[in-house]
DNA sequence: TTGCGGTTTAACCATATGGTTAAACTATTT
DNA sequence: AAATAGTTTAACCATATGGTTAAACCGCAA
């Protein structure tokens, strides 16, 4: 029977390489090397590059959408739910810092394929951010905001720091300011602050 | 003499292909095709792939840094200067929507090379955002904020919408909301709003 | 017209790359 | 021990890819 998690090792290696170099840039040999096997075995488990890529990409995509769609805890006030949403995004992005970049890049290269995949994905049915925002706006709990634009702003504030961390570290190094990786906490707090100010609410 | 802007056509084509696929993913043949020449001529103008890539990347990098560093108009109030900065970023990013992604990706693949390039770049000496923020904070014109984190937040709000536009269009299409490309104006306004609320200032 | 320098091309070359094949190995069953 | 089925490997193969070469082309000065 299938030995010692070879398939998992392959998927792990493939994830790393594809996320770094994309579908075109990735080399099957690199993946095989990272997984400590040879190319033939790679093709034994995943018939070809596209199949392997699909496995990686599908996994990433569903994980990403799952994270980005859920907006739970209907009972709490809207700002609390948003703070929790922010916590969730930072946790997710800390674990998979390259994933948003990966998905964005591959989609921009091949939008058609992506539309198919999303269309065939099971649609999340639970509570989502935009309807919740609209409801709160109707109840005059928060100022008038285009909910879609707000969602985009929110994602910007959460996602970009992870995307840009390599560039930002350098910009910072050039000036004489310091930058530490633990600053995620600080950034997360600043995002909540931004949201609090914007929604005229308090933190906590 | 060098004919009919061949070199420019090559650089333009190379920019497109490298920005889309990165150094590894890009194919010299694709670049040659896009420039309507053959590979040999490509190598005649730029000895090899790395040289061509460098030309493209250096151009992108200096343009990017130039845009992101300048923070002019010392006489105006700080929030006005930031609004102008936002205008500048949106203008720049509209013209080169793929550039931030390109730079970020290549840097994350090869950080060492990047450090070299930045180190050898001429350092911009004019007024910059962070000192201006600190000065305004000292004068109690704006609330206490970590200026570096604020800069990051600001860049997040401006840059991410361009990065994520392919993914965001799809997310939006999945729900039954609309999304138009002209929304840049709307988004830009929302960024200024965010900043205004955060700094306790008015718009205009 | 010829010669000259820069430009462009067709034809190559060596290697990298995705993919295949057949044999070898290994654990389990009979 | 032999048969069986899944797993792994070395050796290949065809094509793609970065890069080179030598010849052809082209405008222009002598």
CSV table of C-alpha atoms (C1' of nucleotides) in Angstrom, one decimal:
chain,number,residue,atom,x,y,z
A,1,UNK,CA,0.0,0.0,0.0
A,2,UNK,CA,1.0,3.6,-0.5
A,3,UNK,CA,4.1,4.1,1.6
A,4,UNK,CA,5.2,6.7,4.1
A,5,UNK,CA,3.1,9.6,3.0
A,6,UNK,CA,4.8,10.0,-0.3
A,7,UNK,CA,1.8,11.7,-1.8
A,8,UNK,CA,1.7,14.2,1.0
A,9,UNK,CA,5.3,15.0,0.6
A,10,UNK,CA,4.8,15.6,-3.1
A,11,UNK,CA,1.9,17.9,-2.5
A,12,UNK,CA,3.8,19.8,0.1
A,13,UNK,CA,6.8,20.2,-2.2
A,14,UNK,CA,4.6,21.1,-5.1
A,15,UNK,CA,2.8,23.7,-3.0
A,16,UNK,CA,6.1,25.4,-2.2
A,17,UNK,CA,7.4,25.4,-5.7
A,18,UNK,CA,4.2,26.4,-7.5
A,19,UNK,CA,3.6,29.2,-5.0
A,20,UNK,CA,7.0,30.5,-5.6
A,21,UNK,CA,7.3,30.2,-9.3
A,22,UNK,CA,3.7,29.7,-10.6
A,23,UNK,CA,2.6,27.1,-13.1
A,24,UNK,CA,4.9,28.1,-15.9
A,25,UNK,CA,7.9,28.9,-13.8
A,26,UNK,CA,7.8,25.7,-11.6
A,27,UNK,CA,10.0,22.8,-12.6
A,28,UNK,CA,8.9,19.2,-12.0
A,29,UNK,CA,12.5,18.3,-11.2
A,30,UNK,CA,12.5,20.9,-8.4
A,31,UNK,CA,9.3,19.5,-7.0
A,32,UNK,CA,10.7,15.9,-7.2
A,33,UNK,CA,13.9,17.1,-5.4
A,34,UNK,CA,12.1,18.8,-2.7
A,35,UNK,CA,10.0,15.7,-2.1
A,36,UNK,CA,13.1,13.5,-2.2
A,37,UNK,CA,11.9,11.3,-5.1
A,38,UNK,CA,12.5,11.2,-8.8
A,39,UNK,CA,10.5,12.6,-11.6
A,40,UNK,CA,9.0,9.2,-12.6
A,41,UNK,CA,7.5,8.7,-9.2
A,42,UNK,CA,6.1,12.2,-9.4
A,43,UNK,CA,4.3,11.3,-12.6
A,44,UNK,CA,3.2,8.0,-11.1
A,45,UNK,CA,1.3,10.0,-8.4
A,46,UNK,CA,0.2,12.9,-10.5
A,47,UNK,CA,0.0,12.0,-14.2
A,48,UNK,CA,1.3,15.4,-15.3
A,49,UNK,CA,2.2,18.9,-14.4
A,50,UNK,CA,-1.3,20.3,-14.8
A,51,UNK,CA,-2.9,17.6,-12.7
A,52,UNK,CA,-0.4,18.3,-9.9
A,53,UNK,CA,-1.0,22.0,-10.2
A,54,UNK,CA,-4.7,21.5,-10.1
A,55,UNK,CA,-4.4,19.5,-6.9
A,56,UNK,CA,-2.4,22.3,-5.3
A,57,UNK,CA,-4.4,25.1,-6.7
A,58,UNK,CA,-7.8,23.6,-5.8
A,59,UNK,CA,-6.6,23.1,-2.3
A,60,UNK,CA,-5.4,26.6,-2.0
A,61,UNK,CA,-8.5,28.1,-3.6
A,62,UNK,CA,-11.0,26.4,-1.4
A,63,UNK,CA,-9.1,27.1,1.8
A,64,UNK,CA,-8.8,30.7,0.7
A,65,UNK,CA,-12.4,31.2,-0.1
A,66,UNK,CA,-13.5,29.4,3.0
A,67,UNK,CA,-11.5,31.8,5.1
A,68,UNK,CA,-12.5,34.9,3.2
A,69,UNK,CA,-16.2,34.1,3.1
A,70,UNK,CA,-17.2,33.1,6.6
A,71,UNK,CA,-18.5,35.9,8.8
A,72,UNK,CA,-19.9,34.2,11.9
A,73,UNK,CA,-21.4,35.1,15.3
A,74,UNK,CA,-24.6,36.7,14.1
A,75,UNK,CA,-25.5,37.8,17.7
A,76,UNK,CA,-22.5,40.1,18.2
A,77,UNK,CA,-22.4,43.8,17.2
A,78,UNK,CA,-21.1,44.4,13.7
A,79,UNK,CA,-17.7,45.9,14.8
A,80,UNK,CA,-17.0,42.9,17.0
A,81,UNK,CA,-17.7,40.6,14.2
A,82,UNK,CA,-15.4,42.5,11.9
A,83,UNK,CA,-12.6,42.4,14.6
A,84,UNK,CA,-13.0,38.7,14.7
A,85,UNK,CA,-12.9,38.5,11.0
A,86,UNK,CA,-9.7,40.4,11.0
A,87,UNK,CA,-8.2,38.0,13.6
A,88,UNK,CA,-9.2,35.2,11.4
A,89,UNK,CA,-7.6,36.7,8.3
A,90,UNK,CA,-4.3,37.4,10.1
A,91,UNK,CA,-4.2,33.9,11.5
A,92,UNK,CA,-4.8,32.5,8.0
A,93,UNK,CA,-2.4,34.8,6.3
A,94,UNK,CA,0.3,34.1,8.9
A,95,UNK,CA,0.0,30.4,8.2
A,96,UNK,CA,-0.1,30.8,4.4
A,97,UNK,CA,1.6,34.1,3.6
A,98,UNK,CA,2.2,33.3,-0.1
A,99,UNK,CA,-1.3,32.0,-0.8
A,100,UNK,CA,-3.1,35.2,-1.8
A,101,UNK,CA,-0.2,36.1,-4.1
A,102,UNK,CA,-0.3,32.7,-5.7
A,103,UNK,CA,-4.0,32.8,-6.3
A,104,UNK,CA,-4.0,36.3,-7.6
A,105,UNK,CA,-1.1,35.6,-10.0
A,106,UNK,CA,-2.5,32.4,-11.4
A,107,UNK,CA,-5.9,34.0,-11.9
A,108,UNK,CA,-4.5,36.9,-13.7
A,109,UNK,CA,-2.6,34.6,-16.0
A,110,UNK,CA,-5.6,32.3,-16.7
A,111,UNK,CA,-8.9,33.9,-15.7
A,112,UNK,CA,-11.1,31.5,-17.7
A,113,UNK,CA,-9.9,28.4,-15.8
A,114,UNK,CA,-10.5,30.3,-12.6
A,115,UNK,CA,-14.1,31.1,-13.4
A,116,UNK,CA,-14.8,27.5,-14.1
A,117,UNK,CA,-13.3,26.4,-10.8
A,118,UNK,CA,-15.2,29.0,-8.8
A,119,UNK,CA,-18.4,28.2,-10.6
A,120,UNK,CA,-18.0,24.5,-9.7
A,121,UNK,CA,-17.1,25.3,-6.1
A,122,UNK,CA,-19.8,24.8,-3.4
A,123,UNK,CA,-21.1,28.1,-2.5
A,124,UNK,CA,-20.9,29.1,1.2
A,125,UNK,CA,-24.3,29.6,2.6
A,126,UNK,CA,-23.7,31.0,6.1
A,127,UNK,CA,-23.6,34.7,7.1
A,128,UNK,CA,-21.4,36.9,5.1
A,129,UNK,CA,-19.9,40.4,5.6
A,130,UNK,CA,-21.8,42.4,3.0
A,131,UNK,CA,-25.4,41.6,4.0
A,132,UNK,CA,-24.4,42.1,7.6
A,133,UNK,CA,-23.0,45.5,6.7
A,134,UNK,CA,-26.1,46.5,4.8
A,135,UNK,CA,-28.3,45.5,7.7
A,136,UNK,CA,-26.3,47.5,10.2
A,137,UNK,CA,-26.4,50.5,7.8
A,138,UNK,CA,-30.2,50.2,7.6
A,139,UNK,CA,-30.4,50.1,11.4
A,140,UNK,CA,-28.2,53.3,11.4
A,141,UNK,CA,-25.7,51.5,13.6
A,142,UNK,CA,-22.8,52.5,11.3
A,143,UNK,CA,-22.3,55.4,8.8
A,144,UNK,CA,-23.3,55.0,5.1
A,145,UNK,CA,-20.6,53.1,3.3
A,146,UNK,CA,-20.5,51.1,0.0
A,147,UNK,CA,-20.2,47.6,1.6
A,148,UNK,CA,-18.3,46.2,-1.4
A,149,UNK,CA,-15.7,49.0,-1.3
A,150,UNK,CA,-15.5,48.5,2.5
A,151,UNK,CA,-14.8,44.8,2.0
A,152,UNK,CA,-12.1,45.7,-0.4
A,153,UNK,CA,-10.5,48.2,1.9
A,154,UNK,CA,-10.6,45.7,4.7
A,155,UNK,CA,-9.0,43.0,2.6
A,156,UNK,CA,-6.4,45.5,1.5
A,157,UNK,CA,-5.4,46.4,5.0
A,158,UNK,CA,-5.1,42.7,6.0
A,159,UNK,CA,-3.6,41.1,3.0
A,160,UNK,CA,-1.2,43.6,1.6
A,161,UNK,CA,1.2,43.6,4.6
A,162,UNK,CA,1.8,39.9,4.0
A,163,UNK,CA,2.2,40.3,0.3
A,164,UNK,CA,4.6,43.2,0.6
A,165,UNK,CA,6.6,42.1,3.5
A,166,UNK,CA,9.8,41.5,1.4
A,167,UNK,CA,9.6,44.8,-0.3
A,168,UNK,CA,8.6,46.6,2.9
A,169,UNK,CA,11.4,45.2,4.9
A,170,UNK,CA,13.8,46.7,2.3
A,171,UNK,CA,12.2,50.1,2.2
A,172,UNK,CA,12.4,50.2,6.0
A,173,UNK,CA,16.0,49.0,6.0
A,174,UNK,CA,16.9,51.8,3.7
A,175,UNK,CA,15.6,54.4,6.1
A,176,UNK,CA,17.1,53.9,9.5
A,177,UNK,CA,13.9,52.6,11.0
A,178,UNK,CA,13.5,49.1,12.5
A,179,UNK,CA,11.2,46.4,11.3
A,180,UNK,CA,10.5,43.1,13.1
A,181,UNK,CA,8.5,40.2,11.9
A,182,UNK,CA,6.5,40.1,15.1
A,183,UNK,CA,4.9,43.4,14.0
A,184,UNK,CA,2.0,41.4,12.7
A,185,UNK,CA,0.3,42.1,16.0
A,186,UNK,CA,0.9,45.8,15.7
A,187,UNK,CA,-0.4,45.9,12.2
A,188,UNK,CA,-3.4,43.9,13.1
A,189,UNK,CA,-4.2,46.4,15.8
A,190,UNK,CA,-3.8,49.3,13.4
A,191,UNK,CA,-6.2,47.7,11.0
A,192,UNK,CA,-8.8,47.4,13.8
A,193,UNK,CA,-8.1,51.0,14.7
A,194,UNK,CA,-8.7,52.1,11.1
A,195,UNK,CA,-11.9,50.2,11.0
A,196,UNK,CA,-13.0,51.5,14.4
A,197,UNK,CA,-12.4,55.1,13.3
A,198,UNK,CA,-14.1,54.6,10.0
A,199,UNK,CA,-17.2,53.0,11.6
A,200,UNK,CA,-17.2,55.5,14.5
A,201,UNK,CA,-16.9,52.7,17.0
A,202,UNK,CA,-14.6,51.9,19.9
A,203,UNK,CA,-12.1,49.1,20.0
A,204,UNK,CA,-13.1,46.2,22.3
B,1,UNK,CA,21.9,53.1,-37.2
B,2,UNK,CA,19.5,51.3,-34.9
B,3,UNK,CA,16.3,51.0,-36.8
B,4,UNK,CA,12.7,51.8,-36.1
B,5,UNK,CA,12.8,51.6,-32.3
B,6,UNK,CA,13.5,47.9,-32.2
B,7,UNK,CA,15.0,48.2,-28.8
B,8,UNK,CA,12.0,49.9,-27.4
B,9,UNK,CA,9.7,47.3,-28.9
B,10,UNK,CA,11.8,44.6,-27.2
B,11,UNK,CA,11.7,46.3,-23.9
B,12,UNK,CA,8.0,46.8,-24.1
B,13,UNK,CA,7.4,43.2,-25.0
B,14,UNK,CA,9.8,42.0,-22.3
B,15,UNK,CA,8.1,44.1,-19.7
B,16,UNK,CA,4.8,42.5,-20.6
B,17,UNK,CA,6.1,38.9,-20.5
B,18,UNK,CA,8.3,39.3,-17.4
B,19,UNK,CA,5.6,41.0,-15.5
B,20,UNK,CA,3.2,38.2,-16.3
B,21,UNK,CA,5.4,35.2,-15.8
B,22,UNK,CA,8.4,36.3,-13.8
B,23,UNK,CA,12.1,35.7,-14.7
B,24,UNK,CA,11.7,31.9,-14.6
B,25,UNK,CA,8.3,31.6,-16.2
B,26,UNK,CA,9.1,34.0,-19.1
B,27,UNK,CA,10.1,32.6,-22.4
B,28,UNK,CA,12.5,34.4,-24.7
B,29,UNK,CA,10.5,33.2,-27.7
B,30,UNK,CA,7.4,34.8,-26.3
B,31,UNK,CA,9.2,38.1,-26.0
B,32,UNK,CA,10.6,37.9,-29.5
B,33,UNK,CA,7.1,37.1,-30.9
B,34,UNK,CA,5.6,40.0,-29.0
B,35,UNK,CA,8.2,42.3,-30.4
B,36,UNK,CA,7.9,40.8,-33.9
B,37,UNK,CA,11.5,39.8,-34.2
B,38,UNK,CA,13.4,36.5,-33.9
B,39,UNK,CA,15.3,35.2,-30.9
B,40,UNK,CA,18.7,36.0,-32.4
B,41,UNK,CA,17.9,39.6,-32.7
B,42,UNK,CA,16.7,39.6,-29.2
B,43,UNK,CA,20.1,38.3,-28.1
B,44,UNK,CA,21.8,40.9,-30.3
B,45,UNK,CA,20.2,43.7,-28.4
B,46,UNK,CA,20.3,42.1,-24.9
B,47,UNK,CA,23.0,39.5,-24.6
B,48,UNK,CA,21.0,37.1,-22.5
B,49,UNK,CA,17.8,36.6,-20.5
B,50,UNK,CA,19.2,38.0,-17.3
B,51,UNK,CA,20.5,41.2,-18.9
B,52,UNK,CA,17.1,41.8,-20.5
B,53,UNK,CA,15.4,41.1,-17.2
B,54,UNK,CA,17.7,43.5,-15.4
B,55,UNK,CA,16.8,46.2,-17.9
B,56,UNK,CA,13.1,45.7,-17.3
B,57,UNK,CA,13.4,45.2,-13.6
B,58,UNK,CA,15.7,48.2,-13.0
B,59,UNK,CA,13.3,50.4,-14.9
B,60,UNK,CA,10.4,49.2,-13.0
B,61,UNK,CA,12.1,49.4,-9.6
B,62,UNK,CA,13.4,53.0,-10.0
B,63,UNK,CA,10.0,54.1,-11.4
B,64,UNK,CA,8.3,52.4,-8.4
B,65,UNK,CA,10.6,53.8,-5.8
B,66,UNK,CA,10.4,57.3,-7.3
B,67,UNK,CA,6.7,57.3,-7.1
B,68,UNK,CA,6.5,55.8,-3.6
B,69,UNK,CA,9.0,58.0,-2.0
B,70,UNK,CA,8.2,61.5,-3.2
B,71,UNK,CA,6.0,63.4,-0.8
B,72,UNK,CA,6.1,67.0,-2.0
B,73,UNK,CA,4.4,70.3,-1.2
B,74,UNK,CA,5.8,71.0,2.2
B,75,UNK,CA,3.6,74.1,2.7
B,76,UNK,CA,0.3,72.3,2.6
B,77,UNK,CA,-1.4,70.7,5.7
B,78,UNK,CA,-0.5,67.1,6.2
B,79,UNK,CA,-3.8,65.6,5.2
B,80,UNK,CA,-3.8,67.5,1.9
B,81,UNK,CA,-0.3,66.2,1.2
B,82,UNK,CA,-1.5,62.7,1.9
B,83,UNK,CA,-4.5,63.1,-0.4
B,84,UNK,CA,-2.2,64.2,-3.1
B,85,UNK,CA,0.1,61.3,-2.4
B,86,UNK,CA,-2.9,59.0,-2.8
B,87,UNK,CA,-3.8,60.7,-6.1
B,88,UNK,CA,-0.3,60.1,-7.3
B,89,UNK,CA,-0.3,56.4,-6.3
B,90,UNK,CA,-3.6,55.7,-8.0
B,91,UNK,CA,-2.4,57.4,-11.1
B,92,UNK,CA,0.8,55.4,-11.1
B,93,UNK,CA,-0.9,52.1,-10.3
B,94,UNK,CA,-3.5,52.7,-13.0
B,95,UNK,CA,-0.8,53.1,-15.6
B,96,UNK,CA,1.3,50.1,-14.3
B,97,UNK,CA,-1.2,47.8,-12.5
B,98,UNK,CA,1.1,44.8,-12.6
B,99,UNK,CA,4.2,46.5,-11.4
B,100,UNK,CA,3.9,46.1,-7.7
B,101,UNK,CA,3.1,42.5,-8.0
B,102,UNK,CA,6.0,42.0,-10.3
B,103,UNK,CA,8.5,43.7,-8.0
B,104,UNK,CA,7.1,41.9,-4.9
B,105,UNK,CA,7.3,38.5,-6.6
B,106,UNK,CA,10.8,38.9,-7.9
B,107,UNK,CA,12.0,40.2,-4.6
B,108,UNK,CA,10.5,37.3,-2.7
B,109,UNK,CA,12.2,34.9,-5.1
B,110,UNK,CA,15.6,36.6,-5.0
B,111,UNK,CA,16.0,39.0,-2.0
B,112,UNK,CA,19.8,39.3,-2.1
B,113,UNK,CA,19.9,40.7,-5.7
B,114,UNK,CA,17.2,43.2,-4.7
B,115,UNK,CA,19.2,44.4,-1.7
B,116,UNK,CA,22.1,45.1,-4.0
B,117,UNK,CA,20.0,47.0,-6.5
B,118,UNK,CA,18.4,49.1,-3.9
B,119,UNK,CA,21.7,49.8,-2.2
B,120,UNK,CA,23.1,51.0,-5.5
B,121,UNK,CA,20.1,53.2,-6.2
B,122,UNK,CA,20.4,56.9,-5.7
B,123,UNK,CA,18.6,57.7,-2.5
B,124,UNK,CA,15.8,60.2,-2.8
B,125,UNK,CA,16.6,63.3,-0.7
B,126,UNK,CA,13.3,65.3,-0.8
B,127,UNK,CA,10.5,65.4,1.7
B,128,UNK,CA,9.2,62.0,2.7
B,129,UNK,CA,6.0,60.8,4.3
B,130,UNK,CA,7.3,59.5,7.6
B,131,UNK,CA,9.2,62.6,8.8
B,132,UNK,CA,6.3,64.7,7.8
B,133,UNK,CA,4.0,62.5,9.9
B,134,UNK,CA,6.2,62.7,12.9
B,135,UNK,CA,6.4,66.4,12.7
B,136,UNK,CA,2.7,66.8,12.5
B,137,UNK,CA,2.3,64.4,15.5
B,138,UNK,CA,4.7,66.6,17.5
B,139,UNK,CA,2.7,69.6,16.6
B,140,UNK,CA,-0.4,67.7,17.8
B,141,UNK,CA,-2.0,68.2,14.4
B,142,UNK,CA,-2.9,64.6,14.2
B,143,UNK,CA,-3.4,61.7,16.7
B,144,UNK,CA,-0.5,59.5,17.8
B,145,UNK,CA,0.2,56.9,15.2
B,146,UNK,CA,3.2,54.7,14.4
B,147,UNK,CA,4.2,56.4,11.2
B,148,UNK,CA,5.7,53.3,9.7
B,149,UNK,CA,2.5,51.3,10.3
B,150,UNK,CA,0.5,54.1,8.9
B,151,UNK,CA,2.6,54.2,5.7
B,152,UNK,CA,2.0,50.5,5.4
B,153,UNK,CA,-1.8,50.9,5.9
B,154,UNK,CA,-1.8,53.6,3.3
B,155,UNK,CA,0.0,51.5,0.8
B,156,UNK,CA,-2.2,48.6,1.5
B,157,UNK,CA,-5.4,50.6,0.8
B,158,UNK,CA,-3.9,52.0,-2.5
B,159,UNK,CA,-2.1,49.0,-3.9
B,160,UNK,CA,-4.1,46.0,-3.0
B,161,UNK,CA,-7.2,46.9,-5.1
B,162,UNK,CA,-5.0,46.8,-8.2
B,163,UNK,CA,-3.3,43.6,-7.3
B,164,UNK,CA,-6.5,41.8,-6.4
B,165,UNK,CA,-8.7,43.1,-9.1
B,166,UNK,CA,-8.8,39.8,-11.0
B,167,UNK,CA,-9.8,37.9,-7.9
B,168,UNK,CA,-12.1,40.5,-6.6
B,169,UNK,CA,-14.0,40.7,-9.8
B,170,UNK,CA,-14.7,37.0,-9.5
B,171,UNK,CA,-15.8,37.2,-5.9
B,172,UNK,CA,-18.1,39.9,-6.8
B,173,UNK,CA,-19.5,38.1,-9.8
B,174,UNK,CA,-20.2,35.1,-7.6
B,175,UNK,CA,-22.4,37.2,-5.4
B,176,UNK,CA,-24.9,39.2,-7.4
B,177,UNK,CA,-23.2,42.5,-7.0
B,178,UNK,CA,-21.8,44.5,-9.8
B,179,UNK,CA,-18.2,45.6,-10.4
B,180,UNK,CA,-16.9,48.0,-12.9
B,181,UNK,CA,-13.4,48.9,-13.7
B,182,UNK,CA,-14.1,52.6,-13.4
B,183,UNK,CA,-14.5,52.0,-9.7
B,184,UNK,CA,-11.0,53.2,-9.2
B,185,UNK,CA,-12.4,56.6,-8.5
B,186,UNK,CA,-14.8,55.3,-5.9
B,187,UNK,CA,-12.0,53.3,-4.3
B,188,UNK,CA,-9.7,56.2,-4.3
B,189,UNK,CA,-12.3,58.3,-2.5
B,190,UNK,CA,-12.8,55.5,0.1
B,191,UNK,CA,-9.1,55.5,0.8
B,192,UNK,CA,-9.1,59.2,1.4
B,193,UNK,CA,-12.1,58.8,3.6
B,194,UNK,CA,-10.4,56.1,5.6
B,195,UNK,CA,-7.4,58.4,6.1
B,196,UNK,CA,-9.6,61.4,7.0
B,197,UNK,CA,-11.4,59.4,9.6
B,198,UNK,CA,-8.2,58.0,11.0
B,199,UNK,CA,-6.5,61.3,11.2
B,200,UNK,CA,-9.6,63.1,12.5
B,201,UNK,CA,-9.6,65.4,9.5
B,202,UNK,CA,-12.1,66.5,6.9
B,203,UNK,CA,-12.0,65.7,3.2
B,204,UNK,CA,-11.0,68.8,1.2
C,1,DT,C1',29.9,51.1,-57.5
C,2,DT,C1',32.2,49.5,-53.9
C,3,DG,C1',33.1,49.1,-49.2
C,4,DC,C1',31.7,49.5,-44.5
C,5,DG,C1',29.2,49.4,-40.1
C,6,DG,C1',25.3,48.3,-38.0
C,7,DT,C1',21.1,45.3,-38.2
C,8,DT,C1',18.4,41.1,-39.2
C,9,DT,C1',17.7,36.4,-40.3
C,10,DA,C1',17.9,31.2,-41.0
C,11,DA,C1',20.0,27.4,-39.4
C,12,DC,C1',22.2,25.4,-35.6
C,13,DC,C1',23.7,23.6,-30.9
C,14,DA,C1',23.7,22.0,-26.1
C,15,DT,C1',21.0,21.5,-22.4
C,16,DA,C1',16.7,21.5,-19.8
C,17,DT,C1',12.3,19.9,-19.4
C,18,DG,C1',8.0,17.2,-19.3
C,19,DG,C1',6.9,12.8,-19.8
C,20,DT,C1',7.4,7.4,-20.7
C,21,DT,C1',8.9,2.6,-20.2
C,22,DA,C1',10.3,-1.5,-18.5
C,23,DA,C1',12.5,-3.5,-15.0
C,24,DA,C1',13.3,-3.9,-9.9
C,25,DC,C1',11.8,-3.7,-5.4
C,26,DT,C1',8.6,-4.5,-1.3
C,27,DA,C1',5.1,-5.9,1.4
C,28,DT,C1',1.2,-8.9,1.6
C,29,DT,C1',-1.6,-13.0,0.4
C,30,DT,C1',-2.0,-17.8,-0.9
D,1,DA,C1',7.9,-20.3,-1.7
D,2,DA,C1',5.3,-18.3,-5.3
D,3,DA,C1',2.1,-15.1,-6.9
D,4,DT,C1',0.2,-10.6,-6.6
D,5,DA,C1',-0.3,-5.7,-6.5
D,6,DG,C1',1.3,-1.5,-5.4
D,7,DT,C1',5.6,1.4,-5.3
D,8,DT,C1',10.1,3.1,-6.8
D,9,DT,C1',13.9,3.6,-9.9
D,10,DA,C1',17.3,4.1,-14.0
D,11,DA,C1',17.4,4.8,-18.5
D,12,DC,C1',15.1,6.9,-22.2
D,13,DC,C1',12.6,10.0,-25.6
D,14,DA,C1',10.8,14.2,-27.9
D,15,DT,C1',10.4,18.7,-27.6
D,16,DA,C1',11.3,23.3,-25.7
D,17,DT,C1',14.4,26.6,-24.5
D,18,DG,C1',18.4,29.7,-24.1
D,19,DG,C1',22.0,30.8,-26.8
D,20,DT,C1',25.4,31.0,-31.0
D,21,DT,C1',27.1,31.4,-35.8
D,22,DA,C1',27.7,32.8,-40.3
D,23,DA,C1',25.6,34.7,-43.8
D,24,DA,C1',22.5,38.2,-45.8
D,25,DC,C1',20.6,42.7,-45.8
D,26,DC,C1',20.5,47.8,-45.8
D,27,DG,C1',21.6,52.6,-45.8
D,28,DC,C1',25.3,55.5,-46.6
D,29,DA,C1',30.0,57.6,-47.4
D,30,DA,C1',34.1,57.5,-50.5
